[in-house]
Short mmCIF file of N, CA and C in Angstrom, two decimals:
data_model
loop_
_atom_site.label_atom_id
_atom_site.label_comp_id
_atom_site.label_asym_id
_atom_site.label_seq_id
_atom_site.Cartn_x
_atom_site.Cartn_y
_atom_site.Cartn_z
N MET A 20 92.54 95.18 91.39
CA MET A 20 92.82 94.85 92.77
C MET A 20 94.27 94.38 92.86
N ASN A 21 94.95 94.82 93.93
CA ASN A 21 96.34 94.40 94.10
C ASN A 21 96.64 94.18 95.59
N PHE A 22 97.83 93.62 95.84
CA PHE A 22 98.21 93.31 97.22
C PHE A 22 98.26 94.56 98.10
N GLN A 23 98.71 95.67 97.56
CA GLN A 23 98.80 96.90 98.36
C GLN A 23 97.41 97.32 98.85
N GLN A 24 96.42 97.24 97.99
CA GLN A 24 95.06 97.59 98.39
C GLN A 24 94.57 96.65 99.50
N LEU A 25 94.86 95.36 99.36
CA LEU A 25 94.44 94.40 100.38
C LEU A 25 95.16 94.66 101.70
N LYS A 26 96.44 95.01 101.64
CA LYS A 26 97.19 95.35 102.85
C LYS A 26 96.58 96.57 103.53
N ILE A 27 96.18 97.54 102.74
CA ILE A 27 95.58 98.76 103.29
C ILE A 27 94.27 98.44 104.00
N ILE A 28 93.44 97.59 103.40
CA ILE A 28 92.18 97.21 104.04
C ILE A 28 92.46 96.51 105.37
N ARG A 29 93.41 95.58 105.37
CA ARG A 29 93.76 94.86 106.60
C ARG A 29 94.29 95.82 107.66
N GLU A 30 95.21 96.71 107.27
CA GLU A 30 95.79 97.64 108.24
C GLU A 30 94.77 98.65 108.74
N ALA A 31 93.83 99.05 107.90
CA ALA A 31 92.80 99.98 108.35
C ALA A 31 92.01 99.38 109.51
N ALA A 32 91.68 98.11 109.40
CA ALA A 32 90.96 97.45 110.49
C ALA A 32 91.86 97.34 111.73
N ARG A 33 93.12 97.00 111.54
CA ARG A 33 94.06 96.87 112.67
C ARG A 33 94.32 98.20 113.36
N CYS A 34 94.34 99.28 112.59
CA CYS A 34 94.65 100.61 113.13
C CYS A 34 93.40 101.39 113.49
N GLU A 35 92.29 100.69 113.66
CA GLU A 35 91.02 101.31 114.05
C GLU A 35 90.62 102.44 113.11
N PHE A 36 90.88 102.24 111.81
CA PHE A 36 90.44 103.12 110.73
C PHE A 36 91.13 104.48 110.73
N ASN A 37 92.29 104.56 111.34
CA ASN A 37 93.11 105.77 111.34
C ASN A 37 94.05 105.70 110.13
N LEU A 38 93.71 106.43 109.06
CA LEU A 38 94.46 106.31 107.82
C LEU A 38 95.88 106.86 107.91
N THR A 39 96.11 107.81 108.79
CA THR A 39 97.47 108.31 108.99
C THR A 39 98.33 107.20 109.58
N GLU A 40 97.79 106.47 110.53
CA GLU A 40 98.52 105.35 111.13
C GLU A 40 98.73 104.23 110.11
N VAL A 41 97.73 103.98 109.28
CA VAL A 41 97.86 102.98 108.21
C VAL A 41 99.01 103.37 107.29
N ALA A 42 99.04 104.64 106.89
CA ALA A 42 100.09 105.13 105.99
C ALA A 42 101.46 104.96 106.63
N ASN A 43 101.59 105.29 107.90
CA ASN A 43 102.87 105.15 108.59
C ASN A 43 103.30 103.68 108.67
N THR A 44 102.35 102.81 108.96
CA THR A 44 102.65 101.38 109.05
C THR A 44 103.14 100.82 107.73
N LEU A 45 102.54 101.29 106.63
CA LEU A 45 102.87 100.76 105.30
C LEU A 45 103.89 101.63 104.56
N PHE A 46 104.44 102.62 105.25
CA PHE A 46 105.48 103.49 104.68
C PHE A 46 105.01 104.15 103.38
N THR A 47 103.84 104.76 103.45
CA THR A 47 103.28 105.47 102.31
C THR A 47 102.58 106.73 102.82
N SER A 48 101.93 107.45 101.94
CA SER A 48 101.25 108.68 102.35
C SER A 48 99.78 108.42 102.66
N GLN A 49 99.21 109.28 103.48
CA GLN A 49 97.80 109.16 103.81
C GLN A 49 96.94 109.36 102.57
N SER A 50 97.33 110.28 101.71
CA SER A 50 96.56 110.51 100.48
C SER A 50 96.63 109.29 99.56
N GLY A 51 97.77 108.61 99.54
CA GLY A 51 97.90 107.39 98.75
C GLY A 51 97.01 106.28 99.29
N VAL A 52 96.92 106.17 100.61
CA VAL A 52 96.04 105.18 101.23
C VAL A 52 94.59 105.47 100.84
N SER A 53 94.19 106.73 100.95
CA SER A 53 92.82 107.11 100.58
C SER A 53 92.53 106.80 99.12
N ARG A 54 93.49 107.08 98.26
CA ARG A 54 93.31 106.82 96.83
C ARG A 54 93.14 105.33 96.56
N HIS A 55 93.97 104.50 97.21
CA HIS A 55 93.86 103.06 97.03
C HIS A 55 92.49 102.55 97.47
N ILE A 56 91.99 103.08 98.57
CA ILE A 56 90.67 102.66 99.06
C ILE A 56 89.59 103.06 98.06
N ARG A 57 89.63 104.30 97.60
CA ARG A 57 88.64 104.76 96.61
C ARG A 57 88.70 103.93 95.33
N ASP A 58 89.92 103.66 94.86
CA ASP A 58 90.09 102.87 93.63
C ASP A 58 89.51 101.47 93.80
N LEU A 59 89.75 100.84 94.94
CA LEU A 59 89.23 99.49 95.17
C LEU A 59 87.71 99.51 95.28
N GLU A 60 87.17 100.50 95.98
CA GLU A 60 85.71 100.61 96.07
C GLU A 60 85.10 100.82 94.69
N ASP A 61 85.72 101.66 93.88
CA ASP A 61 85.22 101.89 92.51
C ASP A 61 85.29 100.61 91.69
N GLU A 62 86.39 99.89 91.81
CA GLU A 62 86.56 98.65 91.04
C GLU A 62 85.53 97.60 91.43
N LEU A 63 85.27 97.48 92.74
CA LEU A 63 84.34 96.46 93.22
C LEU A 63 82.89 96.92 93.16
N GLY A 64 82.68 98.23 93.13
CA GLY A 64 81.32 98.76 93.08
C GLY A 64 80.59 98.72 94.41
N VAL A 65 81.33 98.64 95.52
CA VAL A 65 80.73 98.64 96.86
C VAL A 65 81.54 99.55 97.77
N GLU A 66 80.88 100.07 98.79
CA GLU A 66 81.60 100.82 99.82
C GLU A 66 82.13 99.83 100.83
N ILE A 67 83.40 99.96 101.15
CA ILE A 67 84.05 99.05 102.09
C ILE A 67 83.95 99.59 103.52
N PHE A 68 83.95 100.91 103.65
CA PHE A 68 83.97 101.54 104.96
C PHE A 68 82.73 102.39 105.21
N ILE A 69 82.34 102.46 106.47
CA ILE A 69 81.31 103.39 106.92
C ILE A 69 82.02 104.71 107.18
N ARG A 70 81.47 105.79 106.65
CA ARG A 70 82.13 107.10 106.75
C ARG A 70 81.21 108.14 107.39
N ARG A 71 81.85 109.10 108.04
CA ARG A 71 81.20 110.34 108.44
C ARG A 71 82.11 111.43 107.90
N GLY A 72 81.68 112.07 106.82
CA GLY A 72 82.56 113.02 106.14
C GLY A 72 83.74 112.26 105.56
N LYS A 73 84.94 112.69 105.94
CA LYS A 73 86.14 112.01 105.46
C LYS A 73 86.65 110.94 106.43
N ARG A 74 86.03 110.85 107.60
CA ARG A 74 86.49 109.90 108.62
C ARG A 74 85.90 108.52 108.39
N LEU A 75 86.73 107.51 108.60
CA LEU A 75 86.25 106.13 108.55
C LEU A 75 85.82 105.73 109.95
N LEU A 76 84.62 105.18 110.05
CA LEU A 76 84.09 104.80 111.36
C LEU A 76 84.08 103.29 111.58
N GLY A 77 84.04 102.55 110.51
CA GLY A 77 83.97 101.09 110.61
C GLY A 77 83.88 100.49 109.23
N MET A 78 83.54 99.21 109.21
CA MET A 78 83.44 98.50 107.93
C MET A 78 81.99 98.15 107.64
N THR A 79 81.65 98.23 106.37
CA THR A 79 80.34 97.77 105.92
C THR A 79 80.35 96.25 105.91
N GLU A 80 79.20 95.63 105.69
CA GLU A 80 79.15 94.17 105.59
C GLU A 80 80.02 93.67 104.44
N PRO A 81 79.94 94.30 103.23
CA PRO A 81 80.86 93.85 102.18
C PRO A 81 82.32 94.06 102.57
N GLY A 82 82.61 95.12 103.32
CA GLY A 82 83.97 95.38 103.77
C GLY A 82 84.47 94.30 104.72
N LYS A 83 83.60 93.86 105.63
CA LYS A 83 83.97 92.79 106.56
C LYS A 83 84.26 91.49 105.82
N ALA A 84 83.42 91.19 104.83
CA ALA A 84 83.65 89.98 104.03
C ALA A 84 84.96 90.10 103.26
N LEU A 85 85.21 91.28 102.70
CA LEU A 85 86.46 91.51 101.96
C LEU A 85 87.66 91.36 102.88
N LEU A 86 87.57 91.88 104.10
CA LEU A 86 88.67 91.79 105.06
C LEU A 86 89.03 90.34 105.34
N THR A 87 88.03 89.50 105.54
CA THR A 87 88.26 88.08 105.80
C THR A 87 89.02 87.44 104.65
N ILE A 88 88.59 87.72 103.43
CA ILE A 88 89.24 87.15 102.25
C ILE A 88 90.64 87.74 102.07
N ALA A 89 90.77 89.05 102.28
CA ALA A 89 92.08 89.72 102.12
C ALA A 89 93.10 89.13 103.08
N GLU A 90 92.69 88.87 104.32
CA GLU A 90 93.62 88.30 105.29
C GLU A 90 94.09 86.92 104.84
N ARG A 91 93.17 86.12 104.30
CA ARG A 91 93.56 84.79 103.80
C ARG A 91 94.52 84.90 102.62
N ILE A 92 94.21 85.81 101.69
CA ILE A 92 95.06 85.99 100.51
C ILE A 92 96.46 86.42 100.93
N LEU A 93 96.55 87.40 101.83
CA LEU A 93 97.85 87.90 102.26
C LEU A 93 98.63 86.84 103.04
N ASP A 94 97.92 86.03 103.83
CA ASP A 94 98.57 84.94 104.55
C ASP A 94 99.14 83.92 103.58
N GLU A 95 98.36 83.55 102.58
CA GLU A 95 98.83 82.57 101.59
C GLU A 95 99.99 83.13 100.77
N ALA A 96 99.95 84.41 100.44
CA ALA A 96 101.06 85.03 99.71
C ALA A 96 102.33 84.98 100.54
N GLY A 97 102.20 85.19 101.84
CA GLY A 97 103.36 85.08 102.73
C GLY A 97 103.93 83.67 102.74
N LYS A 98 103.05 82.68 102.70
CA LYS A 98 103.51 81.28 102.65
C LYS A 98 104.27 81.01 101.36
N VAL A 99 103.81 81.56 100.26
CA VAL A 99 104.50 81.39 98.98
C VAL A 99 105.89 82.00 99.05
N ARG A 100 105.98 83.20 99.64
CA ARG A 100 107.30 83.85 99.76
C ARG A 100 108.25 83.03 100.62
N ARG A 101 107.73 82.50 101.74
CA ARG A 101 108.58 81.68 102.62
C ARG A 101 109.02 80.40 101.91
N LEU A 102 108.13 79.81 101.15
CA LEU A 102 108.47 78.60 100.39
C LEU A 102 109.57 78.90 99.38
N ALA A 103 109.44 80.00 98.68
CA ALA A 103 110.46 80.39 97.71
C ALA A 103 111.79 80.63 98.40
N ASP A 104 111.76 81.23 99.58
CA ASP A 104 113.00 81.47 100.33
C ASP A 104 113.71 80.17 100.68
N VAL A 105 112.94 79.15 101.01
CA VAL A 105 113.53 77.85 101.35
C VAL A 105 114.33 77.31 100.18
N PHE A 106 113.81 77.47 98.98
CA PHE A 106 114.46 76.90 97.80
C PHE A 106 115.55 77.79 97.21
N THR A 107 115.54 79.07 97.55
CA THR A 107 116.54 79.97 96.98
C THR A 107 117.67 80.30 97.96
N ASN A 108 117.49 79.98 99.20
CA ASN A 108 118.49 80.29 100.21
C ASN A 108 119.50 79.15 100.30
N GLU A 109 120.66 79.33 99.71
CA GLU A 109 121.67 78.28 99.66
C GLU A 109 122.30 78.00 101.02
N THR A 110 122.18 78.93 101.94
CA THR A 110 122.80 78.72 103.24
C THR A 110 121.89 77.97 104.20
N SER A 111 120.69 77.68 103.78
CA SER A 111 119.79 76.95 104.68
C SER A 111 119.99 75.46 104.48
N GLY A 112 119.61 74.72 105.45
CA GLY A 112 119.74 73.27 105.38
C GLY A 112 119.71 72.70 106.78
N VAL A 113 120.11 71.46 106.90
CA VAL A 113 120.10 70.79 108.19
C VAL A 113 121.55 70.60 108.64
N LEU A 114 121.81 70.97 109.85
CA LEU A 114 123.12 70.78 110.45
C LEU A 114 122.94 69.83 111.62
N THR A 115 123.62 68.71 111.57
CA THR A 115 123.55 67.74 112.66
C THR A 115 124.87 67.76 113.40
N ILE A 116 124.79 67.92 114.70
CA ILE A 116 126.00 67.93 115.54
C ILE A 116 125.87 66.78 116.54
N ALA A 117 126.89 65.96 116.60
CA ALA A 117 126.90 64.85 117.55
C ALA A 117 128.05 65.07 118.53
N THR A 118 127.81 64.77 119.77
CA THR A 118 128.86 64.89 120.79
C THR A 118 128.87 63.62 121.63
N THR A 119 129.95 63.45 122.33
CA THR A 119 130.04 62.34 123.28
C THR A 119 130.22 62.93 124.66
N HIS A 120 129.76 62.22 125.62
CA HIS A 120 129.90 62.66 127.00
C HIS A 120 131.23 62.14 127.54
N THR A 121 132.11 63.03 127.97
CA THR A 121 133.40 62.59 128.51
C THR A 121 133.64 63.17 129.87
#
């Protein structure tokens, strides 16, 4: 399991299960998105999406639970990145400006 797979699950729900739109949003190919989904389902041993043929129609119960956790993980990862930026960005800091009324 990796962050890209979790992003794909999140975006699939946001894009109403349109994998072409997911691929465009994440700047990847539709076939790559499909492969990541299959790989994650194989790794976890559960189906994440309800399908009709090759079309995704919705999320299974395990998929909904996974989506909730994936959103939390991705949110926390974003917080870690922002925290690191605070400590590595030398141009950030506090600037205090005082003026007088004349």
